[in-house]
Tab-separated table of C-alpha atoms in Angstrom:
chain	number	residue	atom	x	y	z
A	1	MET	CA	46.941	1.907	3.217
A	2	LEU	CA	45.897	5.420	2.189
A	3	ALA	CA	43.328	3.999	-0.210
A	4	GLY	CA	41.922	1.855	2.596
A	5	THR	CA	41.697	4.878	4.844
A	6	PHE	CA	39.568	6.780	2.365
A	7	ILE	CA	37.402	3.913	1.144
A	8	SER	CA	36.578	2.095	4.363
A	9	PRO	CA	34.037	4.653	5.656
A	10	LEU	CA	31.977	4.144	2.512
A	11	LEU	CA	32.067	0.388	3.037
A	12	SER	CA	30.883	0.577	6.630
A	13	TYR	CA	27.272	-0.322	5.816
A	14	SER	CA	25.880	-3.177	7.886
A	15	GLN	CA	25.126	-6.582	6.431
A	16	ASP	CA	22.614	-8.963	7.991
A	17	GLN	CA	23.533	-12.639	7.752
A	18	LYS	CA	20.393	-13.954	9.472
A	19	PRO	CA	17.440	-15.134	7.358
A	20	LEU	CA	14.788	-12.439	7.187
A	21	THR	CA	11.039	-12.959	6.975
A	22	ASN	CA	8.365	-10.534	5.918
A	23	TRP	CA	6.084	-8.793	8.415
A	24	ALA	CA	3.446	-11.554	8.408
A	25	GLY	CA	5.938	-14.406	8.539
A	26	ASN	CA	4.639	-16.164	5.421
A	27	LEU	CA	7.787	-15.445	3.383
A	28	THR	CA	11.469	-16.069	4.115
A	29	TYR	CA	13.641	-14.013	1.804
A	30	GLY	CA	15.845	-15.866	-0.631
A	31	THR	CA	19.190	-14.498	0.519
A	32	THR	CA	20.991	-13.614	3.730
A	33	ASN	CA	23.042	-11.011	1.838
A	34	VAL	CA	21.019	-8.072	3.150
A	35	PHE	CA	22.901	-4.763	3.160
A	36	THR	CA	21.670	-1.756	5.159
A	37	PRO	CA	23.410	1.361	3.823
A	38	ASP	CA	22.811	4.710	5.490
A	39	SER	CA	23.854	7.004	2.641
A	40	VAL	CA	23.266	7.409	-1.066
A	41	GLU	CA	26.985	6.910	-1.677
A	42	GLN	CA	26.858	3.508	-0.013
A	43	VAL	CA	23.870	2.530	-2.148
A	44	GLN	CA	25.823	3.520	-5.255
A	45	GLN	CA	28.779	1.385	-4.194
A	46	LEU	CA	26.593	-1.641	-3.580
A	47	VAL	CA	24.823	-1.287	-6.911
A	48	ARG	CA	28.118	-0.986	-8.789
A	49	LYS	CA	29.597	-3.960	-6.965
A	50	HIS	CA	26.822	-6.507	-7.561
A	51	SER	CA	25.406	-7.867	-10.796
A	52	LYS	CA	22.103	-8.741	-9.096
A	53	ILE	CA	20.539	-6.698	-6.302
A	54	HIS	CA	17.084	-5.520	-5.252
A	55	ALA	CA	15.524	-3.022	-2.839
A	56	LEU	CA	13.801	-4.109	0.364
A	57	GLY	CA	11.525	-1.738	2.297
A	58	SER	CA	9.624	-2.372	5.519
A	59	ARG	CA	8.873	-5.996	4.525
A	60	HIS	CA	5.108	-5.635	4.274
A	61	SER	CA	4.800	-7.384	0.895
A	62	PHE	CA	3.128	-10.786	0.951
A	63	ASN	CA	4.694	-12.017	-2.275
A	64	THR	CA	8.242	-11.994	-3.659
A	65	ILE	CA	8.140	-8.583	-5.363
A	66	ALA	CA	10.865	-7.335	-2.972
A	67	ASP	CA	12.809	-10.605	-2.795
A	68	SER	CA	16.122	-11.693	-4.282
A	69	ASN	CA	18.127	-14.895	-4.282
A	70	LYS	CA	21.357	-12.866	-4.591
A	71	ASN	CA	21.523	-9.546	-2.726
A	72	LEU	CA	19.118	-7.142	-1.034
A	73	ILE	CA	19.522	-3.482	-0.107
A	74	SER	CA	17.375	-2.617	2.901
A	75	THR	CA	16.331	1.022	3.059
A	76	ALA	CA	15.727	0.827	6.817
A	77	SER	CA	18.581	3.226	7.627
A	78	LEU	CA	17.651	5.645	4.852
A	79	ASN	CA	14.945	7.111	7.033
A	80	ARG	CA	15.626	10.815	7.411
A	81	ILE	CA	13.517	13.889	6.746
A	82	LEU	CA	15.713	15.947	4.429
A	83	SER	CA	13.846	19.205	3.836
A	84	LEU	CA	10.514	20.953	4.182
A	85	ASP	CA	9.819	23.496	1.456
A	86	LYS	CA	7.194	25.923	2.752
A	87	THR	CA	7.146	27.782	-0.556
A	88	ALA	CA	6.425	24.762	-2.722
A	89	ASN	CA	4.506	23.005	0.097
A	90	THR	CA	6.522	19.801	-0.246
A	91	VAL	CA	8.642	17.576	1.951
A	92	THR	CA	11.635	15.543	0.791
A	93	VAL	CA	12.455	12.349	2.676
A	94	GLU	CA	14.624	9.296	2.322
A	95	ALA	CA	12.753	6.316	0.937
A	96	GLY	CA	13.004	4.131	4.028
A	97	ILE	CA	11.151	6.445	6.406
A	98	LYS	CA	7.774	5.155	7.576
A	99	TYR	CA	4.616	7.198	7.288
A	100	GLY	CA	4.118	7.105	11.037
A	101	GLU	CA	7.577	8.605	11.537
A	102	LEU	CA	6.878	11.504	9.169
A	103	CYS	CA	3.295	12.439	9.944
A	104	GLN	CA	3.705	14.011	13.379
A	105	TYR	CA	6.540	16.184	12.053
A	106	LEU	CA	4.337	17.374	9.198
A	107	HIS	CA	1.419	18.130	11.512
A	108	GLU	CA	3.620	20.098	13.902
A	109	ASN	CA	4.736	22.200	10.948
A	110	GLY	CA	1.199	22.836	9.734
A	111	TYR	CA	1.013	20.188	7.016
A	112	ALA	CA	-0.753	16.954	6.106
A	113	LEU	CA	-0.679	14.236	3.464
A	114	HIS	CA	-3.771	13.703	1.346
A	115	ASN	CA	-4.054	10.007	2.127
A	116	LEU	CA	-2.693	7.247	4.338
A	117	ALA	CA	-2.929	3.474	4.255
A	118	SER	CA	-4.567	1.476	7.038
A	119	LEU	CA	-1.099	0.895	8.507
A	120	PRO	CA	1.297	3.775	9.272
A	121	HIS	CA	4.098	1.225	9.716
A	122	ILE	CA	4.996	0.964	6.007
A	123	SER	CA	7.921	2.681	4.293
A	124	ILE	CA	7.161	5.527	1.921
A	125	GLY	CA	9.426	4.139	-0.799
A	126	GLY	CA	7.861	0.681	-0.743
A	127	ALA	CA	4.309	1.986	-0.548
A	128	CYS	CA	4.767	4.288	-3.535
A	129	ALA	CA	6.599	1.640	-5.558
A	130	THR	CA	3.605	-0.706	-5.256
A	131	ALA	CA	0.737	1.839	-5.503
A	132	THR	CA	-0.400	1.129	-1.962
A	133	HIS	CA	-3.454	3.149	-0.981
A	134	GLY	CA	-5.968	4.291	1.576
A	135	SER	CA	-9.596	5.040	0.786
A	136	GLY	CA	-11.758	7.876	-0.515
A	137	VAL	CA	-13.656	8.421	-3.750
A	138	ASN	CA	-11.599	11.566	-4.396
A	139	ASN	CA	-8.304	10.331	-2.932
A	140	GLY	CA	-5.587	8.888	-5.143
A	141	ASN	CA	-3.247	6.222	-3.830
A	142	LEU	CA	-0.208	7.214	-1.771
A	143	SER	CA	2.061	7.502	-4.800
A	144	THR	CA	-0.080	10.284	-6.276
A	145	ALA	CA	1.464	12.629	-3.684
A	146	VAL	CA	4.922	12.142	-5.214
A	147	SER	CA	6.205	15.217	-7.052
A	148	ALA	CA	9.859	14.138	-7.437
A	149	ILE	CA	11.853	10.960	-7.064
A	150	GLU	CA	15.536	10.043	-6.919
A	151	PHE	CA	16.933	6.568	-7.524
A	152	ILE	CA	20.192	4.804	-8.288
A	153	ASN	CA	20.166	3.126	-11.691
A	154	ALA	CA	22.034	-0.021	-12.726
A	155	SER	CA	25.220	1.938	-13.449
A	156	GLY	CA	25.233	3.322	-9.930
A	157	ASP	CA	24.338	6.812	-11.126
A	158	ILE	CA	21.786	9.101	-9.500
A	159	VAL	CA	18.611	9.669	-11.515
A	160	LYS	CA	16.315	12.548	-10.580
A	161	LEU	CA	12.846	12.861	-12.042
A	162	SER	CA	10.009	15.260	-11.272
A	163	LYS	CA	6.664	16.223	-12.734
A	164	LYS	CA	8.389	18.604	-15.135
A	165	ASP	CA	10.006	15.539	-16.768
A	166	GLY	CA	6.605	14.382	-17.981
A	167	GLU	CA	5.842	10.811	-18.906
A	168	SER	CA	9.091	9.268	-17.675
A	169	PHE	CA	8.287	10.544	-14.198
A	170	TYR	CA	4.790	9.059	-14.267
A	171	GLY	CA	6.287	5.762	-15.352
A	172	ALA	CA	8.894	5.706	-12.604
A	173	VAL	CA	6.830	6.528	-9.499
A	174	VAL	CA	5.163	3.113	-9.241
A	175	GLY	CA	8.426	1.466	-10.216
A	176	LEU	CA	8.017	-1.977	-8.586
A	177	GLY	CA	11.718	-1.904	-7.698
A	178	ALA	CA	12.477	-2.547	-11.367
A	179	LEU	CA	14.250	0.692	-12.289
A	180	GLY	CA	16.689	1.047	-9.416
A	181	ILE	CA	17.052	1.681	-5.693
A	182	VAL	CA	14.848	4.621	-4.696
A	183	THR	CA	16.696	6.837	-2.211
A	184	LYS	CA	14.692	10.082	-1.992
A	185	ILE	CA	11.075	11.078	-2.517
A	186	THR	CA	9.396	14.489	-2.536
A	187	LEU	CA	5.739	14.613	-1.517
A	188	ASP	CA	3.108	17.288	-2.119
A	189	LEU	CA	1.460	18.516	1.073
A	190	LEU	CA	-1.865	19.930	2.232
A	191	PRO	CA	-2.520	22.272	5.156
A	192	THR	CA	-2.997	20.215	8.306
A	193	PHE	CA	-6.556	19.332	9.340
A	194	ALA	CA	-8.495	17.476	12.000
A	195	MET	CA	-10.701	14.411	11.520
A	196	GLN	CA	-13.404	12.433	13.255
A	197	GLN	CA	-14.051	8.737	12.908
A	198	VAL	CA	-17.188	6.727	13.581
A	199	VAL	CA	-18.188	3.133	12.918
A	200	TYR	CA	-21.597	1.788	11.968
A	201	ARG	CA	-22.438	-1.884	12.453
A	202	ASN	CA	-24.384	-4.327	10.282
A	203	LEU	CA	-25.122	-2.640	6.975
A	204	PRO	CA	-27.236	-4.871	4.686
A	205	MET	CA	-25.266	-5.462	1.480
A	206	LYS	CA	-28.463	-4.872	-0.501
A	207	GLU	CA	-28.207	-1.195	0.433
A	208	LEU	CA	-25.048	-0.963	-1.668
A	209	GLU	CA	-26.831	-1.829	-4.902
A	210	ASN	CA	-28.338	1.631	-5.355
A	211	ASN	CA	-26.379	3.603	-2.779
A	212	PHE	CA	-22.771	2.471	-3.123
A	213	GLU	CA	-21.348	5.804	-4.285
A	214	VAL	CA	-23.350	7.794	-1.720
A	215	ILE	CA	-22.240	5.494	1.106
A	216	MET	CA	-18.595	5.552	0.034
A	217	SER	CA	-18.786	9.353	-0.310
A	218	SER	CA	-20.219	9.870	3.186
A	219	GLY	CA	-16.777	10.770	4.560
A	220	TYR	CA	-13.332	11.827	3.445
A	221	SER	CA	-12.325	8.155	3.711
A	222	VAL	CA	-14.728	5.218	4.018
A	223	SER	CA	-14.069	1.490	4.445
A	224	LEU	CA	-16.467	-1.453	4.477
A	225	PHE	CA	-15.537	-4.580	6.451
A	226	THR	CA	-17.281	-7.887	5.863
A	227	ASP	CA	-16.764	-11.570	6.625
A	228	TRP	CA	-19.250	-12.373	3.828
A	229	LYS	CA	-21.779	-13.933	6.204
A	230	ASN	CA	-25.499	-13.289	5.731
A	231	LYS	CA	-24.957	-10.675	2.995
A	232	ASN	CA	-23.964	-8.250	5.710
A	233	VAL	CA	-21.318	-5.538	5.980
A	234	ASN	CA	-20.086	-5.981	9.553
A	235	GLU	CA	-18.655	-2.470	9.941
A	236	VAL	CA	-18.642	0.820	8.030
A	237	TRP	CA	-15.724	3.050	9.053
A	238	ILE	CA	-16.346	6.714	8.184
A	239	LYS	CA	-13.496	9.210	8.561
A	240	SER	CA	-14.585	12.841	8.134
A	241	ARG	CA	-12.683	16.111	8.004
A	242	VAL	CA	-13.487	18.652	10.697
A	243	ASP	CA	-14.237	22.155	9.436
A	244	GLY	CA	-12.574	24.499	11.905
A	245	THR	CA	-13.815	23.770	15.407
A	246	LYS	CA	-17.293	22.648	14.369
A	247	LEU	CA	-17.645	18.909	14.881
A	248	ASN	CA	-19.739	16.781	12.545
A	249	SER	CA	-22.839	15.091	13.900
A	250	PHE	CA	-23.648	11.490	13.086
A	251	ALA	CA	-27.104	9.938	12.900
A	252	PRO	CA	-27.786	6.879	15.057
A	253	GLU	CA	-28.700	4.919	11.921
A	254	PHE	CA	-27.040	4.801	8.486
A	255	TYR	CA	-28.815	2.879	5.703
A	256	GLY	CA	-29.961	0.341	8.270
A	257	ALA	CA	-26.639	0.139	10.103
A	258	LYS	CA	-26.400	1.229	13.752
A	259	LEU	CA	-23.853	3.663	15.171
A	260	ALA	CA	-21.327	1.817	17.353
A	261	THR	CA	-21.215	2.732	21.034
A	262	LYS	CA	-17.595	1.710	21.592
A	263	ASN	CA	-14.311	1.520	19.681
A	264	LEU	CA	-14.107	-1.509	17.411
A	265	HIS	CA	-11.430	-3.558	15.669
A	266	PRO	CA	-12.161	-4.456	12.018
A	267	ILE	CA	-12.335	-8.041	13.304
A	268	GLU	CA	-15.021	-7.526	15.904
A	269	ASP	CA	-13.918	-10.172	18.402
A	270	GLN	CA	-10.468	-8.585	18.682
A	271	SER	CA	-9.467	-5.809	21.060
A	272	ALA	CA	-9.697	-2.270	19.662
A	273	GLU	CA	-6.750	-1.146	21.800
A	274	ASN	CA	-4.438	-0.828	18.798
A	275	CYS	CA	-7.021	0.890	16.590
A	276	THR	CA	-7.241	4.616	15.972
A	277	GLU	CA	-9.772	6.561	18.044
A	278	GLN	CA	-13.409	6.401	16.962
A	279	MET	CA	-16.639	7.628	18.623
A	280	GLY	CA	-16.511	10.939	16.728
A	281	ILE	CA	-13.642	12.291	18.827
A	282	SER	CA	-11.671	14.895	16.889
A	283	GLY	CA	-7.949	14.407	16.359
A	284	PRO	CA	-5.123	15.110	13.895
A	285	TRP	CA	-5.481	13.646	10.413
A	286	TYR	CA	-2.654	11.146	10.942
A	287	GLU	CA	-4.328	9.744	14.062
A	288	ARG	CA	-7.614	9.038	12.261
A	289	MET	CA	-6.864	8.175	8.622
A	290	PRO	CA	-5.038	4.894	9.372
A	291	HIS	CA	-7.022	2.122	11.036
A	292	PHE	CA	-4.176	1.287	13.406
A	293	LYS	CA	-1.917	3.293	15.703
A	294	MET	CA	1.780	3.550	14.915
A	295	GLY	CA	2.867	2.415	18.383
A	296	PHE	CA	1.152	-0.962	18.177
A	297	LYS	CA	1.665	-4.101	16.138
A	298	PRO	CA	-1.541	-4.160	14.091
A	299	SER	CA	-1.479	-7.783	12.982
A	300	ALA	CA	-4.280	-10.149	13.902
A	301	GLY	CA	-1.581	-12.807	14.070
A	302	LYS	CA	-0.148	-14.796	11.222
A	303	GLU	CA	-2.048	-13.849	8.105
A	304	LEU	CA	-2.064	-13.670	4.319
A	305	GLN	CA	-3.410	-10.834	2.196
A	306	ALA	CA	-4.812	-10.554	-1.317
A	307	GLU	CA	-6.432	-7.605	-3.052
A	308	TYR	CA	-8.039	-6.923	-6.420
A	309	PHE	CA	-8.980	-3.631	-8.096
A	310	VAL	CA	-12.042	-3.384	-10.324
A	311	PRO	CA	-13.542	-0.322	-12.050
A	312	PHE	CA	-15.727	1.718	-9.715
A	313	GLU	CA	-18.870	1.251	-11.777
A	314	HIS	CA	-18.739	-2.517	-11.179
A	315	ALA	CA	-18.366	-2.279	-7.410
A	316	TYR	CA	-21.607	-3.888	-6.304
A	317	ALA	CA	-21.590	-6.568	-9.001
A	318	ALA	CA	-17.998	-7.471	-8.104
A	319	MET	CA	-18.857	-7.708	-4.416
A	320	MET	CA	-21.809	-9.966	-5.179
A	321	ALA	CA	-19.593	-12.123	-7.365
A	322	VAL	CA	-17.253	-12.685	-4.412
A	323	GLU	CA	-20.206	-13.161	-2.071
A	324	LYS	CA	-21.250	-16.209	-4.074
A	325	LEU	CA	-18.156	-17.934	-2.674
A	326	HIS	CA	-19.022	-17.148	0.941
A	327	GLU	CA	-19.439	-20.753	2.024
A	328	LYS	CA	-15.961	-21.575	0.719
A	329	ILE	CA	-14.039	-18.490	1.776
A	330	THR	CA	-15.595	-17.493	5.112
A	331	PRO	CA	-13.969	-20.310	7.141
A	332	HIS	CA	-10.525	-19.202	5.921
A	333	ILE	CA	-10.605	-15.418	6.326
A	334	PHE	CA	-10.275	-12.929	9.122
A	335	ILE	CA	-12.025	-10.099	7.251
A	336	SER	CA	-12.426	-8.404	3.868
A	337	GLU	CA	-12.223	-4.645	3.346
A	338	ILE	CA	-13.734	-2.699	0.456
A	339	ARG	CA	-12.259	0.724	-0.333
A	340	THR	CA	-12.348	3.257	-3.165
A	341	VAL	CA	-9.352	4.818	-4.920
A	342	ALA	CA	-9.420	7.771	-7.323
A	343	ALA	CA	-8.041	7.520	-10.844
A	344	ASP	CA	-4.431	8.549	-11.500
A	345	ASN	CA	-1.925	8.865	-14.355
A	346	LEU	CA	0.829	6.605	-12.981
A	347	TRP	CA	1.662	3.947	-15.541
A	348	MET	CA	1.857	0.877	-13.305
A	349	SER	CA	-0.888	1.871	-10.880
A	350	PRO	CA	-3.956	-0.397	-10.876
A	351	CYS	CA	-5.990	2.830	-11.005
A	352	TYR	CA	-4.316	4.200	-14.124
A	353	ASN	CA	-6.979	6.302	-15.866
A	354	LYS	CA	-9.833	4.715	-13.882
A	355	LYS	CA	-11.476	5.128	-10.484
A	356	CYS	CA	-11.440	1.800	-8.702
A	357	VAL	CA	-12.887	-0.239	-5.911
A	358	ALA	CA	-10.370	-2.404	-4.070
A	359	ILE	CA	-11.550	-5.694	-2.578
A	360	HIS	CA	-8.981	-6.675	0.022
A	361	THR	CA	-9.027	-9.875	2.066
A	362	THR	CA	-6.987	-10.772	5.117
A	363	TRP	CA	-6.814	-14.548	5.083
A	364	LYS	CA	-5.863	-16.880	7.860
A	365	GLN	CA	-2.383	-18.260	7.279
A	366	GLU	CA	-3.714	-21.494	5.803
A	367	TRP	CA	-1.595	-21.614	2.690
A	368	GLU	CA	-3.039	-24.699	1.009
A	369	ALA	CA	-6.599	-23.447	1.367
A	370	VAL	CA	-5.779	-19.899	0.265
A	371	ILE	CA	-3.753	-20.871	-2.785
A	372	ASN	CA	-6.697	-22.983	-3.956
A	373	LEU	CA	-9.294	-20.316	-3.215
A	374	LEU	CA	-7.562	-17.363	-4.902
A	375	PRO	CA	-8.157	-18.753	-8.439
A	376	LEU	CA	-11.858	-19.060	-7.591
A	377	VAL	CA	-12.003	-15.431	-6.459
A	378	GLU	CA	-10.150	-14.348	-9.605
A	379	GLN	CA	-12.561	-16.378	-11.740
A	380	GLN	CA	-15.562	-14.714	-10.102
A	381	LEU	CA	-14.058	-11.280	-10.712
A	382	ALA	CA	-12.923	-12.081	-14.275
A	383	PRO	CA	-15.848	-10.242	-16.002
A	384	PHE	CA	-14.547	-7.028	-14.418
A	385	ASN	CA	-10.888	-7.453	-15.503
A	386	PRO	CA	-9.441	-7.304	-11.970
A	387	VAL	CA	-5.889	-6.126	-11.390
A	388	PRO	CA	-4.115	-7.348	-8.234
A	389	HIS	CA	-2.228	-5.247	-5.724
A	390	TRP	CA	1.398	-5.654	-6.751
A	391	ALA	CA	2.533	-6.622	-3.240
A	392	LYS	CA	-0.281	-9.025	-2.307
A	393	LEU	CA	-0.938	-12.647	-3.193
A	394	PHE	CA	-2.488	-13.533	-6.543
A	395	THR	CA	-2.477	-16.406	-9.043
A	396	LEU	CA	-3.409	-14.613	-12.278
A	397	ALA	CA	-1.495	-15.941	-15.266
A	398	PRO	CA	1.231	-13.467	-16.318
A	399	SER	CA	-0.297	-13.118	-19.780
A	400	VAL	CA	-3.653	-12.162	-18.274
A	401	LEU	CA	-2.105	-9.666	-15.869
A	402	GLN	CA	0.052	-8.117	-18.562
A	403	SER	CA	-2.947	-7.696	-20.880
A	404	ARG	CA	-4.556	-5.480	-18.232
A	405	VAL	CA	-1.611	-3.095	-17.802
A	406	ASN	CA	-2.106	-0.456	-20.492
A	407	LYS	CA	1.349	1.086	-20.260
A	408	LEU	CA	3.340	-2.121	-19.857
A	409	SER	CA	5.313	-1.754	-23.105
A	410	ASP	CA	6.312	1.789	-22.130
A	411	PHE	CA	7.335	0.631	-18.665
A	412	ARG	CA	9.483	-2.112	-20.215
A	413	GLN	CA	11.280	0.585	-22.190
A	414	LEU	CA	12.000	2.416	-18.934
A	415	MET	CA	13.346	-0.824	-17.463
A	416	HIS	CA	15.668	-1.201	-20.430
A	417	GLN	CA	16.745	2.445	-20.175
A	418	TYR	CA	17.685	2.365	-16.493
A	419	ASP	CA	18.548	-1.320	-16.099
A	420	PRO	CA	19.458	-2.781	-19.514
A	421	ASP	CA	20.973	-5.990	-18.132
A	422	GLY	CA	18.311	-6.759	-15.529
A	423	LYS	CA	20.386	-6.064	-12.416
A	424	PHE	CA	17.286	-5.202	-10.387
A	425	ARG	CA	14.981	-7.811	-11.845
A	426	ASN	CA	13.999	-10.738	-9.670
A	427	GLU	CA	11.908	-13.800	-10.299
A	428	PHE	CA	8.660	-11.896	-9.610
A	429	LEU	CA	9.450	-9.197	-12.159
A	430	GLU	CA	10.700	-11.665	-14.766
A	431	ARG	CA	7.476	-13.639	-14.492
A	432	ASN	CA	4.868	-10.915	-14.138
A	433	VAL	CA	6.335	-7.887	-15.914
């Protein structure tokens, strides 16, 4: 009875017995054993209790990287801000907190993050584990802000790594859920700043041939949206930092594209109500860097997503390679987005040691068509050795993917060190890593 009195509080985590789907609804997770601990101690207990278990974030992955057919630990209740270090200019948070939940707090305390994804609805732990990114020729992906990480290894012990630990740290940040259950993350911060956002419409793709870097460097963060019709970039989203109180001015024309006169959605026929403010109106960094507001569901409806990274120097050629498929792919997509991501030193990042262009496509949820079209896209991009986003859809053969990950053998050693018996490995990791 005494033992029960002391142990039961640690076993009070919730367990969801209803089938869960991912955000887009294309994936039903392989188990109803979904635990939602709200403390590190509860995570440790769960890890020690189960021989197979895997972390689940905000469920924004389109493939099975965060799935399990045995047990899942949701980080949804590990969503607290733990400390703000104004000497080191860092913030430490639990892994389940979403960017949109953290950003206002940072801004109110005089701080900012260097980059944000198009959605503020994603968990910090999941985004960093999969090298999710925003845009900007000088901006690394979201995981490049990580300066320390804490996770629970297969023995249920706490592992703490920081930049002072060298290579092991750089191997663990983009960990794919393969090393353990990430519980805490420390992020480097910048002083807060304001931004403006404008959109230009109908940029001829031909302009990118000789001006790609200049166009993508025209703001702090720049995105190109195209439906691949008529060799046209439908929209150019330019997000610029504001220097003090002096607003930037924007020309009515930009390489043949015209300045928009109203807020737009990346898919032009959709309402811009849930999009962040445009029209050059100044606002806090976290209200301009994402494409969508935190308070709205950003989805165009049921959708599928795929994304491939190619070296920056091949940007235009890679885009033209995809464009050759326009007659086949256009009927099945909502929109494609082209962004730039700076090089980094994180082992499992697609941008390891190379600046990249990311070609992202939001497909209609037409599974049979998409699964047959993805190999064609990958074939067109093959001369540029594309690497897929870890959490999006792809059909690359595991041997091909593995040949393009320079530090894969080192990462496998980390997996063996922290999870020698494969407790955290799922079917996705077994196949692809």
